[in-house]
Tab-separated table of C-alpha atoms and ligand atoms in Angstrom:
chain	number	residue	atom	x	y	z
A	9	MET	CA	0.000	0.000	0.000
A	10	THR	CA	1.409	3.397	-0.946
A	11	ILE	CA	1.577	6.179	1.576
A	12	SER	CA	-1.548	8.308	1.912
A	13	TYR	CA	-3.626	10.080	4.522
A	14	GLU	CA	-6.034	7.095	4.437
A	15	LYS	CA	-3.385	4.492	5.287
A	16	PHE	CA	-3.226	5.708	8.887
A	17	ASP	CA	-6.735	7.166	8.969
A	18	LEU	CA	-5.316	10.701	9.154
A	19	LYS	CA	-7.089	13.893	8.259
A	20	GLU	CA	-5.750	15.924	5.359
A	21	VAL	CA	-4.686	19.311	6.729
A	22	ILE	CA	-4.694	22.604	4.861
A	23	ASN	CA	-2.373	24.958	6.727
A	24	ALA	CA	-3.623	28.541	6.426
A	25	SER	CA	-2.182	29.434	9.840
A	26	GLY	CA	1.452	30.150	8.911
A	27	ARG	CA	4.504	28.181	10.044
A	28	MET	CA	3.177	26.040	12.877
A	29	THR	CA	5.044	23.187	14.552
A	30	ILE	CA	1.751	21.512	15.523
A	31	LEU	CA	0.913	21.052	11.808
A	32	GLY	CA	4.413	20.019	10.678
A	33	VAL	CA	5.708	23.540	9.929
A	34	SER	CA	6.204	23.599	6.128
A	35	LYS	CA	6.147	21.632	2.878
A	36	VAL	CA	9.423	20.919	1.126
A	37	SER	CA	10.131	21.476	-2.579
A	38	GLU	CA	10.750	18.844	-5.274
A	39	ASN	CA	14.425	19.827	-5.254
A	40	VAL	CA	14.713	19.111	-1.538
A	41	LEU	CA	12.773	15.855	-1.885
A	42	ALA	CA	15.265	14.727	-4.545
A	43	ALA	CA	18.174	15.449	-2.181
A	44	GLN	CA	16.413	13.571	0.634
A	45	ARG	CA	15.816	10.640	-1.694
A	46	PHE	CA	19.516	10.535	-2.676
A	47	GLY	CA	20.354	10.511	1.024
A	48	GLY	CA	17.892	7.742	1.734
A	49	GLU	CA	19.141	5.562	-1.110
A	50	HIS	CA	22.913	5.815	-0.484
A	51	PHE	CA	25.504	5.275	2.234
A	52	PHE	CA	28.063	7.817	3.424
A	53	GLU	CA	30.923	8.090	5.875
A	54	MET	CA	28.708	9.945	8.308
A	55	SER	CA	31.359	12.134	9.953
A	56	ASP	CA	32.471	13.170	6.482
A	57	LEU	CA	28.892	14.012	5.507
A	58	SER	CA	28.497	16.109	8.643
A	59	VAL	CA	31.776	18.035	8.219
A	60	LYS	CA	31.526	18.549	4.455
A	61	THR	CA	27.890	19.695	4.310
A	62	GLY	CA	28.802	22.053	7.177
A	63	ALA	CA	31.779	23.423	5.230
A	64	TYR	CA	29.604	23.812	2.109
A	65	LEU	CA	26.997	25.801	4.029
A	66	ALA	CA	29.688	27.835	5.803
A	67	GLN	CA	30.966	28.983	2.438
A	68	LEU	CA	27.457	29.926	1.248
A	69	LEU	CA	26.755	31.789	4.473
A	70	ASN	CA	30.145	33.470	4.769
A	71	VAL	CA	30.918	32.074	8.242
A	72	GLU	CA	33.891	30.134	9.654
A	73	ASP	CA	31.977	26.868	9.997
A	74	ALA	CA	28.493	25.366	10.264
A	75	GLN	CA	26.906	22.229	11.647
A	76	ILE	CA	23.546	20.733	10.714
A	77	VAL	CA	21.688	19.415	13.766
A	78	SER	CA	18.280	17.813	14.226
A	79	SER	CA	16.392	20.978	15.267
A	80	ALA	CA	16.992	24.489	16.536
A	81	SER	CA	16.197	23.159	20.007
A	82	ALA	CA	18.980	20.581	19.635
A	83	GLY	CA	21.158	23.472	18.478
A	84	ILE	CA	20.507	25.356	21.724
A	85	ALA	CA	21.205	22.312	23.949
A	86	GLN	CA	24.367	21.328	22.068
A	87	SER	CA	25.703	24.898	21.821
A	88	VAL	CA	25.302	25.271	25.570
A	89	ALA	CA	26.985	21.888	26.180
A	90	ALA	CA	29.792	22.797	23.765
A	91	LEU	CA	30.572	26.105	25.455
A	92	ILE	CA	30.529	24.515	28.928
A	93	GLY	CA	32.697	21.551	27.915
A	94	GLN	CA	35.026	23.473	25.572
A	95	GLY	CA	36.135	20.367	23.727
A	96	ASP	CA	36.925	18.349	26.857
A	97	LEU	CA	36.259	14.622	26.385
A	98	TYR	CA	35.608	14.042	30.103
A	99	HIS	CA	32.756	16.556	29.810
A	100	VAL	CA	31.367	14.787	26.725
A	101	TYR	CA	31.034	11.561	28.730
A	102	HIS	CA	29.981	13.304	31.975
A	103	PRO	CA	28.055	16.330	30.702
A	104	TYR	CA	26.369	17.098	34.017
A	105	THR	CA	29.428	16.503	36.260
A	106	LYS	CA	29.754	18.615	39.407
A	107	LYS	CA	33.480	18.933	38.675
A	108	ILE	CA	32.603	21.579	36.087
A	109	THR	CA	30.957	24.566	37.787
A	110	LYS	CA	31.116	27.196	35.052
A	111	ARG	CA	27.602	26.594	33.737
A	112	GLU	CA	25.708	29.879	33.947
A	113	ILE	CA	23.992	31.053	30.755
A	114	ILE	CA	22.804	34.655	30.942
A	115	VAL	CA	19.497	35.335	29.135
A	116	PRO	CA	17.484	38.594	29.130
A	117	LYS	CA	14.437	37.869	31.298
A	118	GLY	CA	12.048	38.869	28.495
A	119	HIS	CA	13.736	36.279	26.260
A	120	ASN	CA	13.150	33.351	28.612
A	121	VAL	CA	10.020	32.351	26.673
A	122	ASP	CA	8.136	29.199	25.742
A	123	TYR	CA	8.275	28.785	21.924
A	124	GLY	CA	6.479	25.420	22.217
A	125	THR	CA	9.175	24.354	24.698
A	126	PRO	CA	10.692	26.683	27.294
A	127	VAL	CA	14.131	28.054	26.294
A	128	GLU	CA	15.203	27.160	29.825
A	129	VAL	CA	14.476	23.435	29.319
A	130	MET	CA	16.855	23.303	26.332
A	131	VAL	CA	19.564	25.214	28.226
A	132	THR	CA	19.193	22.799	31.160
A	133	GLN	CA	19.373	19.812	28.826
A	134	GLY	CA	22.713	21.145	27.610
A	135	GLY	CA	23.894	21.307	31.226
A	136	GLY	CA	23.474	25.066	31.522
A	137	GLN	CA	21.885	27.052	34.293
A	138	VAL	CA	19.764	30.014	33.177
A	139	VAL	CA	20.538	33.327	34.854
A	140	GLU	CA	18.010	35.988	33.913
A	141	ALA	CA	19.168	39.548	33.287
A	142	GLY	CA	16.981	42.637	33.584
A	143	TYR	CA	13.227	42.569	34.091
A	144	ALA	CA	10.136	41.246	32.324
A	145	ASN	CA	9.766	44.486	30.346
A	146	MET	CA	13.338	45.739	30.013
A	147	CYS	CA	16.948	44.648	29.657
A	148	SER	CA	19.922	46.909	29.008
A	149	PRO	CA	23.600	46.093	28.379
A	150	GLU	CA	24.252	47.070	32.024
A	151	HIS	CA	21.623	44.571	33.224
A	152	VAL	CA	23.455	41.803	31.351
A	153	ALA	CA	26.943	42.879	32.446
A	154	MET	CA	26.005	42.976	36.158
A	155	MET	CA	24.993	39.271	36.074
A	156	ILE	CA	28.386	38.063	34.794
A	157	THR	CA	30.397	36.040	37.332
A	158	GLU	CA	33.259	33.523	37.354
A	159	GLU	CA	30.597	30.870	36.671
A	160	THR	CA	29.312	32.453	33.435
A	161	ALA	CA	29.802	30.142	30.448
A	162	ALA	CA	27.970	32.113	27.737
A	163	LEU	CA	25.360	34.745	26.920
A	164	LEU	CA	22.186	33.780	25.069
A	165	TYR	CA	19.973	36.084	22.990
A	166	ILE	CA	16.605	34.906	21.608
A	167	LYS	CA	15.686	36.798	18.413
A	168	SER	CA	12.004	36.043	17.972
A	169	HIS	CA	8.474	37.418	17.828
A	170	HIS	CA	7.831	35.263	20.928
A	171	THR	CA	9.985	37.524	23.120
A	172	VAL	CA	9.369	40.913	24.703
A	173	GLN	CA	10.313	43.457	22.015
A	174	LYS	CA	10.255	46.783	23.853
A	175	SER	CA	13.208	48.154	25.833
A	176	MET	CA	15.437	45.189	25.026
A	177	LEU	CA	19.091	45.493	24.085
A	178	THR	CA	20.011	44.629	20.482
A	179	VAL	CA	22.108	41.650	19.340
A	180	ALA	CA	25.004	44.053	18.623
A	181	GLU	CA	24.764	45.512	22.148
A	182	MET	CA	24.750	42.043	23.696
A	183	ALA	CA	27.742	41.098	21.499
A	184	LYS	CA	29.636	44.128	22.812
A	185	VAL	CA	29.036	43.020	26.416
A	186	ALA	CA	30.170	39.495	25.498
A	187	GLN	CA	33.366	40.772	23.864
A	188	GLU	CA	34.188	43.073	26.769
A	189	HIS	CA	34.025	40.070	29.123
A	190	GLN	CA	35.572	37.562	26.688
A	191	LEU	CA	32.446	35.415	26.721
A	192	PRO	CA	30.773	33.722	23.758
A	193	LEU	CA	27.337	34.891	22.572
A	194	ILE	CA	24.761	32.419	21.252
A	195	VAL	CA	21.856	33.850	19.207
A	196	ASP	CA	18.758	31.705	18.737
A	197	ALA	CA	17.341	33.055	15.456
A	198	ALA	CA	15.238	29.933	14.830
A	199	ALA	CA	12.472	31.484	12.744
A	200	GLU	CA	14.370	34.504	11.381
A	201	GLU	CA	14.726	35.074	7.632
A	202	ASP	CA	18.168	36.691	7.541
A	203	LEU	CA	20.893	34.022	7.607
A	204	PHE	CA	23.759	36.541	7.679
A	205	LYS	CA	23.111	39.485	9.934
A	206	TYR	CA	23.525	38.042	13.433
A	207	VAL	CA	27.059	36.776	12.815
A	208	VAL	CA	27.826	40.192	11.332
A	209	ALA	CA	26.340	41.781	14.479
A	210	GLY	CA	28.931	39.894	16.545
A	211	ALA	CA	27.311	36.602	17.587
A	212	ASP	CA	29.699	33.655	18.004
A	213	LEU	CA	27.053	30.986	17.318
A	214	VAL	CA	23.730	31.522	15.518
A	215	ILE	CA	20.982	28.907	15.447
A	216	TYR	CA	18.248	28.434	12.810
A	217	SER	CA	15.352	25.988	12.492
A	218	GLY	CA	15.247	23.913	9.299
A	219	ALA	CA	11.554	24.023	8.533
A	220	LYS	CA	10.642	27.619	9.377
A	221	ALA	CA	11.886	30.460	7.134
A	222	ILE	CA	14.211	28.091	5.238
A	223	GLU	CA	11.284	25.711	4.471
A	224	GLY	CA	13.539	22.674	4.639
A	225	PRO	CA	12.967	19.274	6.225
A	226	SER	CA	13.093	18.784	9.993
A	227	ALA	CA	16.579	20.018	10.928
A	228	GLY	CA	18.485	22.807	12.617
A	229	LEU	CA	21.587	24.786	11.748
A	230	VAL	CA	24.309	26.278	13.911
A	231	VAL	CA	26.785	28.668	12.264
A	232	GLY	CA	29.719	30.591	13.675
A	233	LYS	CA	33.224	30.252	15.079
A	234	LYS	CA	35.120	27.215	13.870
A	235	GLU	CA	36.367	26.118	17.294
A	236	TYR	CA	32.897	26.306	18.838
A	237	ILE	CA	31.360	24.373	15.918
A	238	GLU	CA	33.974	21.641	16.456
A	239	TRP	CA	32.969	21.468	20.122
A	240	ILE	CA	29.323	21.114	19.009
A	241	ARG	CA	30.266	18.274	16.644
A	242	LEU	CA	31.944	16.505	19.553
A	243	GLN	CA	28.564	16.343	21.355
A	244	ALA	CA	27.526	13.623	18.857
A	245	LYS	CA	29.528	11.232	21.084
A	246	GLY	CA	27.586	12.408	24.154
A	247	LEU	CA	24.234	14.058	24.717
A	248	GLY	CA	23.947	14.929	21.027
A	249	ARG	CA	23.352	11.273	20.185
A	250	ALA	CA	19.749	11.548	21.364
A	251	MET	CA	19.345	14.377	18.831
A	252	LYS	CA	20.776	12.554	15.818
A	253	ILE	CA	19.735	13.662	12.337
A	254	GLY	CA	19.526	11.252	9.381
A	255	LYS	CA	21.520	11.438	6.152
A	256	ASP	CA	18.345	12.111	4.142
A	257	ASN	CA	17.569	15.265	6.091
A	258	ILE	CA	21.196	16.448	6.170
A	259	LEU	CA	21.218	16.461	2.356
A	260	GLY	CA	17.658	17.755	2.031
A	261	PHE	CA	18.343	20.607	4.421
A	262	THR	CA	21.586	21.587	2.676
A	263	GLN	CA	19.640	21.818	-0.589
A	264	ALA	CA	16.909	23.842	1.123
A	265	VAL	CA	19.431	26.445	2.339
A	266	GLU	CA	20.918	26.719	-1.140
A	267	ASP	CA	17.455	27.166	-2.694
A	268	TYR	CA	16.437	29.652	-0.009
A	269	LEU	CA	19.520	31.800	-0.672
A	270	LYS	CA	18.840	31.705	-4.413
A	271	ASN	CA	15.083	32.263	-4.411
A	272	GLY	CA	14.312	33.824	-1.033
A	273	SER	CA	10.842	33.404	0.330
A	274	GLU	CA	7.665	34.389	-1.484
A	275	SER	CA	7.375	38.169	-1.877
A	276	GLY	CA	4.497	40.170	-0.467
A	277	ASP	CA	3.492	41.158	-4.020
A	278	SER	CA	3.204	37.518	-5.033
A	279	MET	CA	1.079	36.813	-1.954
A	280	LYS	CA	-1.197	39.751	-2.844
A	281	ASP	CA	-1.592	38.418	-6.403
A	282	ARG	CA	-2.541	34.957	-5.155
A	283	LEU	CA	-4.858	36.414	-2.503
A	284	THR	CA	-6.868	38.682	-4.823
A	285	PRO	CA	-9.158	36.030	-6.410
A	286	PHE	CA	-9.387	34.189	-3.052
A	287	VAL	CA	-10.557	37.304	-1.219
A	288	GLU	CA	-13.000	38.215	-4.025
A	289	ALA	CA	-14.586	34.750	-3.868
A	290	ILE	CA	-14.921	34.833	-0.063
A	291	ASP	CA	-16.397	38.329	-0.203
A	292	GLN	CA	-19.290	36.916	-2.302
A	293	ILE	CA	-20.265	34.439	0.440
A	294	SER	CA	-23.181	35.603	2.592
A	295	ASP	CA	-22.274	36.986	6.030
A	296	LEU	CA	-18.568	37.150	5.172
A	297	SER	CA	-16.513	40.134	4.060
A	298	ALA	CA	-12.890	39.765	3.111
A	299	LYS	CA	-9.903	41.993	2.449
A	300	ILE	CA	-6.115	41.714	2.145
A	301	VAL	CA	-4.120	42.921	5.163
A	302	GLN	CA	-0.407	43.223	5.890
A	303	ASP	CA	1.268	41.394	8.775
A	304	GLY	CA	0.792	43.214	12.089
A	305	ALA	CA	4.548	43.388	12.727
A	306	GLY	CA	5.049	45.042	9.302
A	307	ARG	CA	6.796	42.062	7.689
A	308	ASP	CA	6.397	41.542	3.903
A	309	ILE	CA	3.580	39.068	4.511
A	310	TYR	CA	-0.026	39.541	3.383
A	311	ARG	CA	-3.060	37.590	4.550
A	312	ALA	CA	-6.799	37.402	3.943
A	313	SER	CA	-8.726	39.000	6.787
A	314	VAL	CA	-12.303	37.688	6.845
A	315	SER	CA	-14.992	39.311	9.023
A	316	VAL	CA	-17.826	37.067	10.099
A	317	HIS	CA	-21.291	38.684	10.493
A	318	GLY	CA	-24.654	36.995	10.878
A	319	LYS	CA	-25.628	34.152	13.222
A	320	LYS	CA	-22.406	32.152	13.432
A	321	SER	CA	-19.475	33.589	15.346
A	322	ALA	CA	-15.919	33.622	13.978
A	323	LYS	CA	-14.982	31.067	16.626
A	324	GLU	CA	-17.719	28.667	15.461
A	325	VAL	CA	-16.610	29.021	11.843
A	326	ILE	CA	-12.972	28.387	12.829
A	327	GLN	CA	-14.020	25.230	14.697
A	328	GLU	CA	-16.125	23.941	11.802
A	329	LEU	CA	-13.221	24.520	9.401
A	330	LYS	CA	-11.043	22.298	11.606
A	331	ASP	CA	-13.639	19.579	12.190
A	332	GLN	CA	-14.069	18.391	8.617
A	333	ASN	CA	-11.709	16.479	6.362
A	334	PRO	CA	-9.670	18.248	4.997
A	335	ALA	CA	-9.180	20.186	8.224
A	336	VAL	CA	-8.488	23.864	7.532
A	337	TYR	CA	-6.335	25.618	10.136
A	338	THR	CA	-6.418	29.426	10.215
A	339	ARG	CA	-4.869	32.203	12.273
A	340	GLU	CA	-7.103	32.633	15.291
A	341	TYR	CA	-5.530	35.620	17.046
A	342	GLN	CA	-8.374	37.983	16.004
A	343	ALA	CA	-11.284	35.581	16.541
A	344	ASN	CA	-12.540	37.612	19.523
A	345	ASN	CA	-12.988	40.563	17.154
A	346	GLY	CA	-15.000	38.435	14.708
A	347	ILE	CA	-12.098	38.073	12.269
A	348	ILE	CA	-10.517	34.946	10.765
A	349	GLU	CA	-7.128	35.309	9.071
A	350	PHE	CA	-5.840	33.057	6.288
A	351	ASP	CA	-2.068	32.872	5.807
A	352	ILE	CA	-1.512	31.433	2.314
A	353	ARG	CA	2.273	30.954	2.343
A	354	SER	CA	1.776	27.172	2.558
A	355	VAL	CA	-1.544	27.021	0.662
A	356	ASN	CA	-1.742	26.331	-3.083
A	357	GLN	CA	-4.415	27.120	-5.663
A	358	SER	CA	-6.399	23.894	-5.316
A	359	GLU	CA	-6.320	24.149	-1.509
A	360	MET	CA	-7.672	27.706	-1.745
A	361	GLU	CA	-10.565	26.372	-3.817
A	362	LYS	CA	-11.248	23.743	-1.149
A	363	ILE	CA	-11.292	26.463	1.540
A	364	ILE	CA	-13.795	28.542	-0.469
A	365	LYS	CA	-16.012	25.474	-0.944
A	366	ARG	CA	-15.906	24.685	2.810
A	367	LEU	CA	-16.744	28.284	3.745
A	368	LYS	CA	-19.769	28.198	1.399
A	369	GLU	CA	-20.981	24.975	3.039
A	370	ILE	CA	-20.488	26.346	6.555
A	371	MET	CA	-22.213	29.657	5.852
B	412	PLP	C1	10.713	27.359	16.701
B	412	PLP	C2	11.713	27.942	17.634
B	412	PLP	C3	12.704	27.144	18.206
B	412	PLP	C4	12.762	25.664	18.004
B	412	PLP	O1	12.940	25.265	16.697
B	412	PLP	P1	12.875	23.694	16.394
B	412	PLP	O2	13.672	23.538	15.133
B	412	PLP	O3	11.424	23.371	16.232
B	412	PLP	O4	13.494	22.996	17.561
B	412	PLP	C5	13.631	27.730	19.037
B	412	PLP	N1	13.585	29.047	19.303
B	412	PLP	C6	12.654	29.854	18.770
B	412	PLP	C7	12.682	31.313	19.099
B	412	PLP	C8	11.685	29.345	17.912
B	412	PLP	O5	10.751	30.138	17.374
């Protein structure tokens, strides 16, 4: 029996919510699938594959070195372990030993968030101990500097829409504090689109998630200083083993980065073009009115904003969209205001037609 939704009695899912881990994040391209298939069908000297794909990506990204890991979360845990152990083999085999006391990882308090998993859990898994700097609503370079002690192993900056944005120091400011105290700075840029700017801003290690902006298979990427990347690679003999990534995804992800650098992500103009007929069709449905809106944070992302009038509430419509097969997932942040948002970055033409058909049935 060939693979299908039916084989495991699964619902088909149309993802009009954006890049969501609970739905599998993103679809990969034919190009990436071909690379994954080559990986699946061949053998490699695995350490060679790891080092050489890393070197290939390092060249593309203009950094000293790079290492593909299984997820951005694995990147956080292994970066923390690497900077605590500093290449020491005793540490690799005894990652949580009491003989090593320099384990503090300083994080701005407003960055100690839950992105689906708390940042702190990944730091702890790497053997680190989170020390928060500043306050819930503010963190300055001075707040970070005053938390540095003999036990500080590294500084960690989370660049994300999940974090507090106001009155927070920048990556460059945090890098300056790190340099002044000769400490390494890790930047978690898991979902960020720019694969260059945080190293340029002074970060020593920068972490990306494979399936978010890059739209690759399940993977993570750590780029930065050669010595630190070597220490990360060493974790494969220790706690990194539980975070192993397969040869298929190493090759698929490498291809995805190359494609992403060449093509970028879909432009806002292209989204608007694809949205226009979709919004016009929804606007014809009784008790619905639709328009195109830009992302609230001002990013080059456009979505369909659909107001629900009449007897059914937006929340009821959202639930009914999810209940059927295919299940349609939307952005629900504005449901209390009677608005459903459709993010079409991962939705194709035929899926848009299915959404319109479902909305007609529901209304
Ligand atoms: C998604 C995310 C992660 C985790 O990425 P995975 O590849 O799913 O482990 C880490 N940090 C931030 C800020 C994220 O948004």
